[in-house]
Amino acid sequence: MPDLMTASTAVRCLTEALRRFAGWSTMLLVLLSPMVTRADPPQWAYRAFPFSQALNVDAVYEVTHSKPENLVETIHRWGVDIRLVRSEAPARPLNPLLADLPLAAPELVRLAGFQESYEGLVFYGGSTFCAPGRSMILIRDTAPGYTLIHEFVQSLLRPACAGEPDDILETRFGAAFRRLVIYQRRINDDPYRLLDPLWRRDILAAQADVAQDLYHRIRLGQSQEAIVEKLLSLYIDERSPYFDAERRTQGLLYGEVMINNAIDIYNAVNESVVFVEASVHSLRQMLRAGTIQPGEGLALTDDDEAFVVGSAREVQAHMAVVRVELQVLKRFYGR
């Protein structure tokens, strides 16, 4: 998991361009079964998690109850490799539990984008960074055992139905969202750009691409961070050798930041759809009334407006699924 303050700042900056359109949308209420208040027994209340994810809670129980000197061995036994990342100028003491881990190759650290502010990062089995069938954790030499357990639990949290590799989905979503931010900013500055068929094509395509992957992008990003921190707050209590009150508080706050960031992105996309549809409708009315005249290369017919409305409905159908699952995640986190 990247440094808490750095990560929260980075993800919030991602939606800054659309923030003035990111008003809170009322979510549908979704009831979940009550959680147990403690996670002593390995048979915990949940095995299916928000955003259609599954987790081996027996593995979580064993690792969180492992003796510190056996922690690395236990994680290995559950099929996860660990590589150590040296700090250039350690600001905290080195963790002796990690001292004997094999070092991560510099090229691996570079390709993984493991920044100096990061404490840990997980790659799932099947990634180009991992041996077949095994996941891998990159861990900072100063990271506490709590952080190593966080990354391990996140390595276990997988979609109930296998889909595209996470790195492909993440790259595609990032590119689509950046396009949407750029196009929307320009249209905000001058809505008359929507008279141009090319501008309409580009903004509608960006909206559709983002909406198509939004559910799975939140799943592998914000939802996993929040779910893991909630789980650890239950599995690692005052009796545990890994208990760290400050780290626990930071982790729970980080989970809230992740959920709020996911809502920000949802709202940004939704408000973009609403803004474009409303602007196209107003422009079409002005054309009918003769208030404005189409110029060279500009056109907005009734059929064009109907196409925008149809595109908006398709995007909103995807968004409705995300909206429900965000409420599921909020309810899960609040219990």
Short mmCIF file of N, CA, C and O in Angstrom, two decimals, residues 103-200:
data_model
loop_
_atom_site.label_atom_id
_atom_site.label_comp_id
_atom_site.label_asym_id
_atom_site.label_seq_id
_atom_site.Cartn_x
_atom_site.Cartn_y
_atom_site.Cartn_z
N LEU A 103 16.17 -9.57 -1.98
CA LEU A 103 15.98 -8.21 -2.45
C LEU A 103 15.25 -8.19 -3.80
O LEU A 103 15.47 -9.07 -4.65
N ALA A 104 14.41 -7.19 -3.99
CA ALA A 104 13.77 -6.99 -5.28
C ALA A 104 14.80 -6.42 -6.25
O ALA A 104 15.56 -5.51 -5.91
N ALA A 105 14.84 -6.96 -7.44
CA ALA A 105 15.76 -6.45 -8.46
C ALA A 105 15.41 -5.00 -8.78
O ALA A 105 14.23 -4.65 -8.85
N PRO A 106 16.41 -4.14 -8.97
CA PRO A 106 16.13 -2.73 -9.30
C PRO A 106 15.20 -2.56 -10.49
O PRO A 106 14.36 -1.67 -10.51
N GLU A 107 15.35 -3.43 -11.50
CA GLU A 107 14.51 -3.34 -12.68
C GLU A 107 13.05 -3.63 -12.32
O GLU A 107 12.13 -3.00 -12.86
N LEU A 108 12.84 -4.59 -11.42
CA LEU A 108 11.48 -4.91 -10.98
C LEU A 108 10.87 -3.71 -10.26
O LEU A 108 9.71 -3.35 -10.50
N VAL A 109 11.64 -3.09 -9.38
CA VAL A 109 11.15 -1.93 -8.64
C VAL A 109 10.79 -0.80 -9.60
O VAL A 109 9.76 -0.13 -9.45
N ARG A 110 11.62 -0.62 -10.62
CA ARG A 110 11.36 0.45 -11.59
C ARG A 110 10.12 0.15 -12.42
O ARG A 110 9.24 1.01 -12.58
N LEU A 111 10.03 -1.07 -12.94
CA LEU A 111 8.89 -1.42 -13.77
C LEU A 111 7.58 -1.39 -12.98
O LEU A 111 6.52 -1.06 -13.53
N ALA A 112 7.66 -1.72 -11.69
CA ALA A 112 6.46 -1.73 -10.85
C ALA A 112 6.02 -0.33 -10.45
O ALA A 112 4.92 -0.15 -9.94
N GLY A 113 6.87 0.66 -10.70
CA GLY A 113 6.54 2.02 -10.29
C GLY A 113 6.51 2.18 -8.79
O GLY A 113 5.75 2.99 -8.24
N PHE A 114 7.35 1.40 -8.09
CA PHE A 114 7.38 1.42 -6.63
C PHE A 114 8.15 2.67 -6.18
O PHE A 114 9.37 2.74 -6.24
N GLN A 115 7.41 3.67 -5.70
CA GLN A 115 8.00 4.95 -5.34
C GLN A 115 8.57 4.92 -3.93
O GLN A 115 8.24 4.06 -3.12
N GLU A 116 9.42 5.90 -3.64
CA GLU A 116 10.08 5.96 -2.34
C GLU A 116 9.06 6.11 -1.20
O GLU A 116 9.32 5.70 -0.08
N SER A 117 7.90 6.67 -1.51
CA SER A 117 6.88 6.86 -0.49
C SER A 117 6.07 5.59 -0.22
O SER A 117 5.31 5.54 0.74
N TYR A 118 6.23 4.56 -1.05
CA TYR A 118 5.44 3.35 -0.90
C TYR A 118 6.01 2.47 0.21
O TYR A 118 7.22 2.36 0.38
N GLU A 119 5.10 1.81 0.93
CA GLU A 119 5.50 0.81 1.92
C GLU A 119 5.34 -0.60 1.39
O GLU A 119 6.09 -1.50 1.77
N GLY A 120 4.34 -0.82 0.55
CA GLY A 120 4.11 -2.15 0.02
C GLY A 120 3.29 -2.10 -1.25
O GLY A 120 2.59 -1.11 -1.52
N LEU A 121 3.38 -3.17 -2.04
CA LEU A 121 2.65 -3.26 -3.30
C LEU A 121 2.50 -4.73 -3.63
O LEU A 121 3.44 -5.51 -3.45
N VAL A 122 1.31 -5.12 -4.09
CA VAL A 122 1.06 -6.52 -4.39
C VAL A 122 0.83 -6.71 -5.89
O VAL A 122 0.20 -5.87 -6.54
N PHE A 123 1.38 -7.80 -6.42
CA PHE A 123 1.12 -8.23 -7.79
C PHE A 123 0.45 -9.58 -7.72
O PHE A 123 0.90 -10.48 -7.00
N TYR A 124 -0.61 -9.75 -8.50
CA TYR A 124 -1.38 -10.99 -8.45
C TYR A 124 -0.77 -12.05 -9.36
O TYR A 124 -0.11 -11.74 -10.36
N GLY A 125 -0.99 -13.30 -9.00
CA GLY A 125 -0.53 -14.41 -9.82
C GLY A 125 -1.03 -14.26 -11.24
O GLY A 125 -2.19 -13.91 -11.47
N GLY A 126 -0.16 -14.53 -12.21
CA GLY A 126 -0.51 -14.32 -13.60
C GLY A 126 0.04 -13.02 -14.14
O GLY A 126 0.09 -12.82 -15.35
N SER A 127 0.47 -12.11 -13.23
CA SER A 127 1.11 -10.88 -13.66
C SER A 127 2.46 -11.20 -14.28
O SER A 127 3.08 -12.22 -13.99
N THR A 128 2.95 -10.29 -15.11
CA THR A 128 4.27 -10.47 -15.72
C THR A 128 5.39 -10.42 -14.69
O THR A 128 6.51 -10.82 -14.97
N PHE A 129 5.08 -9.92 -13.49
CA PHE A 129 6.09 -9.81 -12.44
C PHE A 129 6.20 -11.08 -11.60
O PHE A 129 7.11 -11.20 -10.79
N CYS A 130 5.27 -12.01 -11.73
CA CYS A 130 5.17 -13.12 -10.80
C CYS A 130 5.46 -14.46 -11.46
O CYS A 130 5.31 -14.63 -12.68
N ALA A 131 5.86 -15.41 -10.62
CA ALA A 131 5.95 -16.79 -11.08
C ALA A 131 4.54 -17.31 -11.32
O ALA A 131 3.58 -16.84 -10.71
N PRO A 132 4.37 -18.27 -12.24
CA PRO A 132 3.02 -18.79 -12.54
C PRO A 132 2.32 -19.28 -11.27
O PRO A 132 2.88 -20.04 -10.48
N GLY A 133 1.10 -18.81 -11.08
CA GLY A 133 0.29 -19.29 -9.97
C GLY A 133 0.59 -18.67 -8.63
O GLY A 133 -0.05 -18.99 -7.63
N ARG A 134 1.58 -17.76 -8.56
CA ARG A 134 1.93 -17.16 -7.27
C ARG A 134 1.84 -15.64 -7.37
O ARG A 134 2.18 -15.05 -8.40
N SER A 135 1.38 -15.03 -6.30
CA SER A 135 1.39 -13.58 -6.22
C SER A 135 2.70 -13.12 -5.60
O SER A 135 3.44 -13.92 -5.03
N MET A 136 2.98 -11.83 -5.69
CA MET A 136 4.21 -11.29 -5.12
C MET A 136 3.94 -9.97 -4.42
O MET A 136 3.15 -9.15 -4.90
N ILE A 137 4.63 -9.79 -3.30
CA ILE A 137 4.55 -8.54 -2.54
C ILE A 137 5.92 -7.87 -2.57
O ILE A 137 6.94 -8.50 -2.30
N LEU A 138 5.94 -6.60 -2.93
CA LEU A 138 7.12 -5.76 -2.71
C LEU A 138 6.92 -5.04 -1.39
O LEU A 138 5.87 -4.39 -1.19
N ILE A 139 7.88 -5.13 -0.49
CA ILE A 139 7.70 -4.55 0.84
C ILE A 139 8.93 -3.71 1.21
O ILE A 139 10.06 -4.11 0.99
N ARG A 140 8.68 -2.52 1.73
CA ARG A 140 9.75 -1.62 2.18
C ARG A 140 10.43 -2.21 3.41
O ARG A 140 9.79 -2.83 4.25
N ASP A 141 11.75 -2.03 3.51
CA ASP A 141 12.50 -2.62 4.63
C ASP A 141 12.14 -2.03 5.99
O ASP A 141 12.45 -2.61 7.03
N THR A 142 11.46 -0.87 6.00
CA THR A 142 11.03 -0.25 7.25
C THR A 142 9.55 -0.49 7.56
O THR A 142 9.05 -0.02 8.57
N ALA A 143 8.87 -1.22 6.68
CA ALA A 143 7.42 -1.42 6.86
C ALA A 143 7.14 -2.31 8.06
O ALA A 143 7.85 -3.29 8.29
N PRO A 144 6.11 -2.00 8.83
CA PRO A 144 5.74 -2.87 9.95
C PRO A 144 5.07 -4.14 9.46
O PRO A 144 4.62 -4.23 8.30
N GLY A 145 4.99 -5.13 10.34
CA GLY A 145 4.31 -6.37 10.00
C GLY A 145 2.87 -6.15 9.59
O GLY A 145 2.34 -6.87 8.73
N TYR A 146 2.23 -5.14 10.16
CA TYR A 146 0.84 -4.81 9.82
C TYR A 146 0.71 -4.54 8.33
O TYR A 146 -0.24 -4.99 7.67
N THR A 147 1.67 -3.80 7.77
CA THR A 147 1.61 -3.47 6.35
C THR A 147 1.82 -4.70 5.48
O THR A 147 1.15 -4.89 4.45
N LEU A 148 2.75 -5.58 5.89
CA LEU A 148 2.95 -6.82 5.14
C LEU A 148 1.67 -7.66 5.14
O LEU A 148 1.29 -8.23 4.11
N ILE A 149 1.00 -7.71 6.27
CA ILE A 149 -0.26 -8.45 6.34
C ILE A 149 -1.32 -7.80 5.45
O ILE A 149 -2.10 -8.48 4.78
N HIS A 150 -1.34 -6.47 5.43
CA HIS A 150 -2.27 -5.75 4.54
C HIS A 150 -2.09 -6.21 3.09
O HIS A 150 -3.06 -6.55 2.41
N GLU A 151 -0.85 -6.21 2.63
CA GLU A 151 -0.58 -6.59 1.25
C GLU A 151 -0.94 -8.06 1.01
O GLU A 151 -1.44 -8.42 -0.06
N PHE A 152 -0.68 -8.92 2.00
CA PHE A 152 -1.03 -10.33 1.84
C PHE A 152 -2.54 -10.50 1.71
O PHE A 152 -3.02 -11.22 0.81
N VAL A 153 -3.31 -9.86 2.58
CA VAL A 153 -4.76 -9.98 2.52
C VAL A 153 -5.27 -9.44 1.18
O VAL A 153 -6.17 -10.02 0.56
N GLN A 154 -4.69 -8.35 0.72
CA GLN A 154 -5.12 -7.80 -0.57
C GLN A 154 -4.80 -8.78 -1.70
O GLN A 154 -5.56 -8.88 -2.68
N SER A 155 -3.71 -9.54 -1.57
CA SER A 155 -3.38 -10.52 -2.61
C SER A 155 -4.41 -11.64 -2.68
O SER A 155 -4.53 -12.31 -3.71
N LEU A 156 -5.14 -11.86 -1.59
CA LEU A 156 -6.16 -12.91 -1.55
C LEU A 156 -7.51 -12.46 -2.08
O LEU A 156 -8.35 -13.28 -2.46
N LEU A 157 -7.73 -11.16 -2.10
CA LEU A 157 -9.04 -10.60 -2.44
C LEU A 157 -9.16 -10.52 -3.96
O LEU A 157 -8.57 -9.67 -4.61
N ARG A 158 -9.93 -11.43 -4.54
CA ARG A 158 -10.02 -11.55 -5.98
C ARG A 158 -11.48 -11.57 -6.45
O ARG A 158 -12.37 -11.93 -5.68
N PRO A 159 -11.72 -11.19 -7.69
CA PRO A 159 -13.10 -11.21 -8.20
C PRO A 159 -13.64 -12.62 -8.23
O PRO A 159 -12.91 -13.58 -8.50
N ALA A 160 -14.93 -12.73 -7.94
CA ALA A 160 -15.56 -14.06 -7.94
C ALA A 160 -15.49 -14.70 -9.32
O ALA A 160 -15.37 -15.92 -9.44
N CYS A 161 -15.55 -13.89 -10.35
CA CYS A 161 -15.42 -14.39 -11.73
C CYS A 161 -14.18 -13.76 -12.36
O CYS A 161 -14.06 -12.52 -12.38
N ALA A 162 -13.28 -14.59 -12.85
CA ALA A 162 -12.05 -14.08 -13.44
C ALA A 162 -12.35 -13.28 -14.69
O ALA A 162 -13.23 -13.62 -15.48
N GLY A 163 -11.59 -12.20 -14.87
CA GLY A 163 -11.75 -11.37 -16.06
C GLY A 163 -10.40 -11.00 -16.63
O GLY A 163 -9.45 -11.78 -16.57
N GLU A 164 -10.32 -9.80 -17.17
CA GLU A 164 -9.06 -9.33 -17.74
C GLU A 164 -8.01 -9.14 -16.65
O GLU A 164 -8.35 -8.86 -15.50
N PRO A 165 -6.73 -9.22 -17.00
CA PRO A 165 -5.67 -8.91 -16.03
C PRO A 165 -5.83 -7.49 -15.51
O PRO A 165 -6.18 -6.57 -16.25
N ASP A 166 -5.56 -7.32 -14.21
CA ASP A 166 -5.77 -6.02 -13.58
C ASP A 166 -4.94 -4.92 -14.22
O ASP A 166 -5.40 -3.78 -14.35
N ASP A 167 -3.69 -5.23 -14.60
CA ASP A 167 -2.84 -4.17 -15.13
C ASP A 167 -3.37 -3.64 -16.46
O ASP A 167 -3.28 -2.44 -16.74
N ILE A 168 -3.96 -4.51 -17.27
CA ILE A 168 -4.54 -4.07 -18.55
C ILE A 168 -5.75 -3.18 -18.29
O ILE A 168 -5.90 -2.10 -18.89
N LEU A 169 -6.62 -3.60 -17.39
CA LEU A 169 -7.81 -2.82 -17.09
C LEU A 169 -7.44 -1.46 -16.49
O LEU A 169 -8.01 -0.43 -16.86
N GLU A 170 -6.46 -1.47 -15.59
CA GLU A 170 -6.06 -0.22 -14.94
C GLU A 170 -5.49 0.78 -15.94
O GLU A 170 -5.80 1.97 -15.91
N THR A 171 -4.65 0.29 -16.85
CA THR A 171 -4.06 1.16 -17.86
C THR A 171 -5.13 1.73 -18.78
O THR A 171 -5.15 2.93 -19.10
N ARG A 172 -6.05 0.87 -19.21
CA ARG A 172 -7.11 1.32 -20.12
C ARG A 172 -8.02 2.34 -19.45
O ARG A 172 -8.38 3.36 -20.05
N PHE A 173 -8.40 2.08 -18.19
CA PHE A 173 -9.27 3.01 -17.49
C PHE A 173 -8.57 4.35 -17.28
O PHE A 173 -9.18 5.41 -17.46
N GLY A 174 -7.29 4.30 -16.89
CA GLY A 174 -6.56 5.55 -16.66
C GLY A 174 -6.52 6.42 -17.89
O GLY A 174 -6.72 7.65 -17.81
N ALA A 175 -6.28 5.81 -19.04
CA ALA A 175 -6.24 6.58 -20.29
C ALA A 175 -7.61 7.16 -20.61
O ALA A 175 -7.73 8.33 -21.02
N ALA A 176 -8.67 6.37 -20.43
CA ALA A 176 -10.02 6.86 -20.72
C ALA A 176 -10.42 7.98 -19.78
O ALA A 176 -11.03 8.97 -20.21
N PHE A 177 -10.07 7.84 -18.51
CA PHE A 177 -10.46 8.88 -17.56
C PHE A 177 -9.71 10.18 -17.82
O PHE A 177 -10.28 11.27 -17.71
N ARG A 178 -8.44 10.08 -18.18
CA ARG A 178 -7.69 11.29 -18.51
C ARG A 178 -8.31 11.99 -19.72
O ARG A 178 -8.41 13.24 -19.75
N ARG A 179 -8.72 11.21 -20.73
CA ARG A 179 -9.39 11.82 -21.88
C ARG A 179 -10.67 12.52 -21.46
O ARG A 179 -10.95 13.64 -21.91
N LEU A 180 -11.44 11.86 -20.61
CA LEU A 180 -12.70 12.45 -20.16
C LEU A 180 -12.47 13.76 -19.43
O LEU A 180 -13.18 14.75 -19.65
N VAL A 181 -11.47 13.80 -18.56
CA VAL A 181 -11.17 15.03 -17.82
C VAL A 181 -10.82 16.16 -18.79
O VAL A 181 -11.31 17.29 -18.65
N ILE A 182 -9.98 15.86 -19.77
CA ILE A 182 -9.55 16.89 -20.73
C ILE A 182 -10.74 17.38 -21.56
O ILE A 182 -10.98 18.59 -21.70
N TYR A 183 -11.50 16.44 -22.12
CA TYR A 183 -12.63 16.84 -22.96
C TYR A 183 -13.67 17.61 -22.16
O TYR A 183 -14.21 18.62 -22.63
N GLN A 184 -13.96 17.15 -20.96
CA GLN A 184 -14.99 17.81 -20.16
C GLN A 184 -14.56 19.22 -19.77
O GLN A 184 -15.38 20.14 -19.77
N ARG A 185 -13.29 19.39 -19.46
CA ARG A 185 -12.80 20.73 -19.11
C ARG A 185 -12.99 21.68 -20.27
O ARG A 185 -13.42 22.84 -20.09
N ARG A 186 -12.68 21.22 -21.47
CA ARG A 186 -12.82 22.08 -22.64
C ARG A 186 -14.28 22.40 -22.93
O ARG A 186 -14.62 23.53 -23.30
N ILE A 187 -15.14 21.43 -22.75
CA ILE A 187 -16.57 21.67 -22.98
C ILE A 187 -17.15 22.56 -21.90
O ILE A 187 -18.04 23.38 -22.16
N ASN A 188 -16.68 22.42 -20.67
CA ASN A 188 -17.13 23.34 -19.61
C ASN A 188 -16.81 24.78 -19.99
O ASN A 188 -17.60 25.70 -19.76
N ASP A 189 -15.61 24.97 -20.56
CA ASP A 189 -15.19 26.33 -20.94
C ASP A 189 -16.03 26.87 -22.10
O ASP A 189 -16.27 28.08 -22.19
N ASP A 190 -16.46 25.98 -23.00
CA ASP A 190 -17.21 26.42 -24.18
C ASP A 190 -18.19 25.32 -24.60
O ASP A 190 -17.85 24.48 -25.45
N PRO A 191 -19.39 25.30 -24.03
CA PRO A 191 -20.37 24.25 -24.39
C PRO A 191 -20.75 24.25 -25.86
O PRO A 191 -21.23 23.24 -26.38
N TYR A 192 -20.52 25.38 -26.58
CA TYR A 192 -20.85 25.43 -28.00
C TYR A 192 -20.00 24.46 -28.82
O TYR A 192 -20.32 24.18 -29.97
N ARG A 193 -18.93 23.94 -28.22
CA ARG A 193 -18.15 22.91 -28.91
C ARG A 193 -18.99 21.68 -29.23
O ARG A 193 -18.67 20.92 -30.14
N LEU A 194 -20.06 21.49 -28.48
CA LEU A 194 -20.91 20.32 -28.70
C LEU A 194 -21.73 20.43 -29.98
O LEU A 194 -22.41 19.47 -30.37
N LEU A 195 -21.67 21.57 -30.67
CA LEU A 195 -22.27 21.67 -31.99
C LEU A 195 -21.43 20.90 -33.02
O LEU A 195 -21.93 20.56 -34.10
N ASP A 196 -20.19 20.64 -32.68
CA ASP A 196 -19.26 19.94 -33.58
C ASP A 196 -19.42 18.43 -33.38
O ASP A 196 -19.23 17.92 -32.27
N PRO A 197 -19.78 17.68 -34.43
CA PRO A 197 -19.95 16.23 -34.29
C PRO A 197 -18.71 15.52 -33.74
O PRO A 197 -18.84 14.52 -33.04
N LEU A 198 -17.53 16.04 -34.04
CA LEU A 198 -16.31 15.40 -33.55
C LEU A 198 -16.16 15.55 -32.04
O LEU A 198 -15.73 14.62 -31.35
N TRP A 199 -16.53 16.71 -31.53
CA TRP A 199 -16.48 16.90 -30.07
C TRP A 199 -17.49 16.00 -29.38
O TRP A 199 -17.20 15.40 -28.34
N ARG A 200 -18.69 15.89 -29.96
CA ARG A 200 -19.68 14.99 -29.36
C ARG A 200 -19.20 13.55 -29.40
O ARG A 200 -19.34 12.80 -28.42
#
